[in-house]
Amino acid sequence: MSIEDLIAEFEDLGDWESRCDYLIDLGGELPSMPESLKTEENRVHGCQSNVWMVAKVSEDAERNIELTADSDAMIVKGLLAVILLAYNGRTARQILETDIQAIFAKLGLNRHLGMARRNGLAGMVKRVRAFAAEALATNQPD
């Protein structure tokens, strides 16, 4: 599924309760993260729930990023699924150029999530953007 497919699905669902249920379903489909990766170093700060995220960056010039993420909260796992749809497999530059706030607005997340969840979501985005910035920085010629 692409982020465009998700936006279309959300539009078809209509009300927030249906969208929230769908988010939880998406989170349930996230691949399991090995327990060995659920460390303090991989924890995303700023979230009320426990959230862990790691990135694998390709060695080529494109610097594609593959994310692995998990949470102990069902709705947060759904939000992670949205982030992975938006960012996973993209180049570091594409990630930094993505207007994630516009995507969140189209999904209605800004209107329906409480302040604590929005702060957590911002922390997850900040973490992904940091992975991308670091990938670009380490790809610069000496």
mmCIF file of C-alpha atoms in Angstrom:
data_model
loop_
_atom_site.group_PDB
_atom_site.id
_atom_site.type_symbol
_atom_site.label_atom_id
_atom_site.label_comp_id
_atom_site.label_asym_id
_atom_site.label_seq_id
_atom_site.Cartn_x
_atom_site.Cartn_y
_atom_site.Cartn_z
ATOM 1 C CA MET A 1 0.000 0.000 0.000
ATOM 2 C CA SER A 2 1.189 3.493 -0.762
ATOM 3 C CA ILE A 3 0.552 6.626 1.269
ATOM 4 C CA GLU A 4 -1.821 7.762 -1.505
ATOM 5 C CA ASP A 5 -3.801 4.514 -1.093
ATOM 6 C CA LEU A 6 -3.988 5.139 2.645
ATOM 7 C CA ILE A 7 -5.276 8.683 2.137
ATOM 8 C CA ALA A 8 -7.941 7.392 -0.261
ATOM 9 C CA GLU A 9 -8.918 4.662 2.216
ATOM 10 C CA PHE A 10 -9.235 7.242 5.005
ATOM 11 C CA GLU A 11 -11.447 9.415 2.793
ATOM 12 C CA ASP A 12 -13.708 6.407 2.116
ATOM 13 C CA LEU A 13 -13.952 5.565 5.812
ATOM 14 C CA GLY A 14 -15.275 8.979 6.712
ATOM 15 C CA ASP A 15 -15.595 9.196 10.495
ATOM 16 C CA TRP A 16 -12.694 9.244 12.933
ATOM 17 C CA GLU A 17 -13.793 6.134 14.806
ATOM 18 C CA SER A 18 -13.562 4.047 11.613
ATOM 19 C CA ARG A 19 -10.224 5.638 10.760
ATOM 20 C CA CYS A 20 -8.889 4.933 14.239
ATOM 21 C CA ASP A 21 -9.962 1.276 13.978
ATOM 22 C CA TYR A 22 -8.225 1.090 10.612
ATOM 23 C CA LEU A 23 -5.052 2.618 12.095
ATOM 24 C CA ILE A 24 -5.068 -0.024 14.808
ATOM 25 C CA ASP A 25 -5.486 -2.728 12.149
ATOM 26 C CA LEU A 26 -2.528 -1.293 10.211
ATOM 27 C CA GLY A 27 -0.432 -1.325 13.360
ATOM 28 C CA GLY A 28 -1.313 -4.957 13.900
ATOM 29 C CA GLU A 29 0.219 -5.742 10.514
ATOM 30 C CA LEU A 30 3.624 -4.241 11.377
ATOM 31 C CA PRO A 31 6.367 -6.844 11.304
ATOM 32 C CA SER A 32 7.635 -7.798 14.739
ATOM 33 C CA MET A 33 10.714 -6.025 15.982
ATOM 34 C CA PRO A 34 13.244 -8.326 17.623
ATOM 35 C CA GLU A 35 13.354 -7.851 21.382
ATOM 36 C CA SER A 36 17.126 -7.303 21.101
ATOM 37 C CA LEU A 37 16.426 -4.001 19.286
ATOM 38 C CA LYS A 38 14.073 -2.696 21.967
ATOM 39 C CA THR A 39 16.801 -0.860 23.822
ATOM 40 C CA GLU A 40 17.029 2.563 25.391
ATOM 41 C CA GLU A 41 19.319 3.635 22.534
ATOM 42 C CA ASN A 42 16.579 2.812 19.998
ATOM 43 C CA ARG A 43 13.743 4.331 22.011
ATOM 44 C CA VAL A 44 11.990 7.372 20.578
ATOM 45 C CA HIS A 45 11.810 10.107 23.189
ATOM 46 C CA GLY A 46 8.822 12.387 23.490
ATOM 47 C CA CYS A 47 6.296 9.545 23.352
ATOM 48 C CA GLN A 48 4.125 8.569 26.308
ATOM 49 C CA SER A 49 4.142 4.978 25.041
ATOM 50 C CA ASN A 50 7.271 2.957 24.478
ATOM 51 C CA VAL A 51 8.360 3.373 20.864
ATOM 52 C CA TRP A 52 11.503 1.935 19.311
ATOM 53 C CA MET A 53 12.880 2.723 15.867
ATOM 54 C CA VAL A 54 15.991 1.703 13.979
ATOM 55 C CA ALA A 55 17.173 2.431 10.462
ATOM 56 C CA LYS A 56 19.268 0.504 7.993
ATOM 57 C CA VAL A 57 20.868 2.761 5.386
ATOM 58 C CA SER A 58 22.029 1.465 2.032
ATOM 59 C CA GLU A 59 25.711 1.891 1.239
ATOM 60 C CA ASP A 60 25.127 3.291 -2.264
ATOM 61 C CA ALA A 61 24.922 6.974 -3.194
ATOM 62 C CA GLU A 62 21.121 6.967 -2.945
ATOM 63 C CA ARG A 63 21.203 6.229 0.813
ATOM 64 C CA ASN A 64 17.850 4.417 0.890
ATOM 65 C CA ILE A 65 16.518 3.954 4.396
ATOM 66 C CA GLU A 66 14.686 0.894 5.692
ATOM 67 C CA LEU A 67 12.969 1.448 9.017
ATOM 68 C CA THR A 68 11.992 -1.028 11.681
ATOM 69 C CA ALA A 69 9.699 0.223 14.420
ATOM 70 C CA ASP A 70 7.452 -1.001 17.203
ATOM 71 C CA SER A 71 5.418 0.241 20.140
ATOM 72 C CA ASP A 72 3.599 -1.222 23.093
ATOM 73 C CA ALA A 73 0.467 0.831 22.254
ATOM 74 C CA MET A 74 -1.943 -0.228 19.501
ATOM 75 C CA ILE A 75 -2.789 3.241 18.187
ATOM 76 C CA VAL A 76 0.880 4.224 18.184
ATOM 77 C CA LYS A 77 1.703 1.115 16.154
ATOM 78 C CA GLY A 78 -0.860 2.410 13.646
ATOM 79 C CA LEU A 79 0.854 5.788 13.560
ATOM 80 C CA LEU A 80 4.155 3.994 13.006
ATOM 81 C CA ALA A 81 2.560 2.170 10.073
ATOM 82 C CA VAL A 82 1.679 5.571 8.552
ATOM 83 C CA ILE A 83 5.243 6.801 9.049
ATOM 84 C CA LEU A 84 6.632 3.647 7.449
ATOM 85 C CA LEU A 85 4.283 4.039 4.465
ATOM 86 C CA ALA A 86 5.477 7.610 4.016
ATOM 87 C CA TYR A 87 9.199 7.015 4.500
ATOM 88 C CA ASN A 88 10.287 3.380 4.260
ATOM 89 C CA GLY A 89 12.512 2.563 1.293
ATOM 90 C CA ARG A 90 12.900 6.199 0.324
ATOM 91 C CA THR A 91 16.204 7.959 -0.104
ATOM 92 C CA ALA A 92 17.475 10.191 2.664
ATOM 93 C CA ARG A 93 16.869 13.226 0.447
ATOM 94 C CA GLN A 94 13.283 12.150 -0.325
ATOM 95 C CA ILE A 95 12.613 11.746 3.372
ATOM 96 C CA LEU A 96 13.886 15.228 4.144
ATOM 97 C CA GLU A 97 11.811 16.667 1.275
ATOM 98 C CA THR A 98 8.574 14.910 2.271
ATOM 99 C CA ASP A 99 5.906 17.235 3.648
ATOM 100 C CA ILE A 100 4.772 14.827 6.339
ATOM 101 C CA GLN A 101 2.545 17.457 7.972
ATOM 102 C CA ALA A 102 0.512 17.697 4.757
ATOM 103 C CA ILE A 103 0.089 13.909 4.808
ATOM 104 C CA PHE A 104 -0.993 13.982 8.452
ATOM 105 C CA ALA A 105 -3.466 16.771 7.636
ATOM 106 C CA LYS A 106 -4.983 14.766 4.758
ATOM 107 C CA LEU A 107 -5.403 11.833 7.140
ATOM 108 C CA GLY A 108 -6.998 14.079 9.763
ATOM 109 C CA LEU A 109 -4.403 13.195 12.374
ATOM 110 C CA ASN A 110 -3.823 16.807 13.377
ATOM 111 C CA ARG A 111 -7.526 17.284 14.157
ATOM 112 C CA HIS A 112 -8.186 14.038 15.981
ATOM 113 C CA LEU A 113 -5.072 13.217 17.967
ATOM 114 C CA GLY A 114 -4.606 14.676 21.414
ATOM 115 C CA MET A 115 -1.614 16.827 22.255
ATOM 116 C CA ALA A 116 0.353 13.937 23.794
ATOM 117 C CA ARG A 117 -0.102 11.767 20.676
ATOM 118 C CA ARG A 118 0.792 14.680 18.368
ATOM 119 C CA ASN A 119 3.964 15.269 20.407
ATOM 120 C CA GLY A 120 4.818 11.585 20.165
ATOM 121 C CA LEU A 121 4.180 11.602 16.429
ATOM 122 C CA ALA A 122 6.456 14.632 16.101
ATOM 123 C CA GLY A 123 9.144 12.740 18.030
ATOM 124 C CA MET A 124 8.865 9.772 15.641
ATOM 125 C CA VAL A 125 9.148 12.059 12.603
ATOM 126 C CA LYS A 126 12.111 13.859 14.162
ATOM 127 C CA ARG A 127 13.850 10.502 14.643
ATOM 128 C CA VAL A 128 13.326 9.489 10.990
ATOM 129 C CA ARG A 129 14.528 12.876 9.768
ATOM 130 C CA ALA A 130 17.623 12.542 11.980
ATOM 131 C CA PHE A 131 18.366 9.155 10.388
ATOM 132 C CA ALA A 132 18.056 10.778 6.944
ATOM 133 C CA ALA A 133 20.225 13.781 7.824
ATOM 134 C CA GLU A 134 22.892 11.516 9.263
ATOM 135 C CA ALA A 135 22.797 9.296 6.170
ATOM 136 C CA LEU A 136 23.375 12.308 3.929
ATOM 137 C CA ALA A 137 26.120 13.683 6.157
ATOM 138 C CA THR A 138 28.020 10.382 6.141
ATOM 139 C CA ASN A 139 27.738 10.207 2.366
ATOM 140 C CA GLN A 140 29.586 13.465 1.753
ATOM 141 C CA PRO A 141 33.049 13.284 0.183
ATOM 142 C CA ASP A 142 35.915 14.038 2.566
#
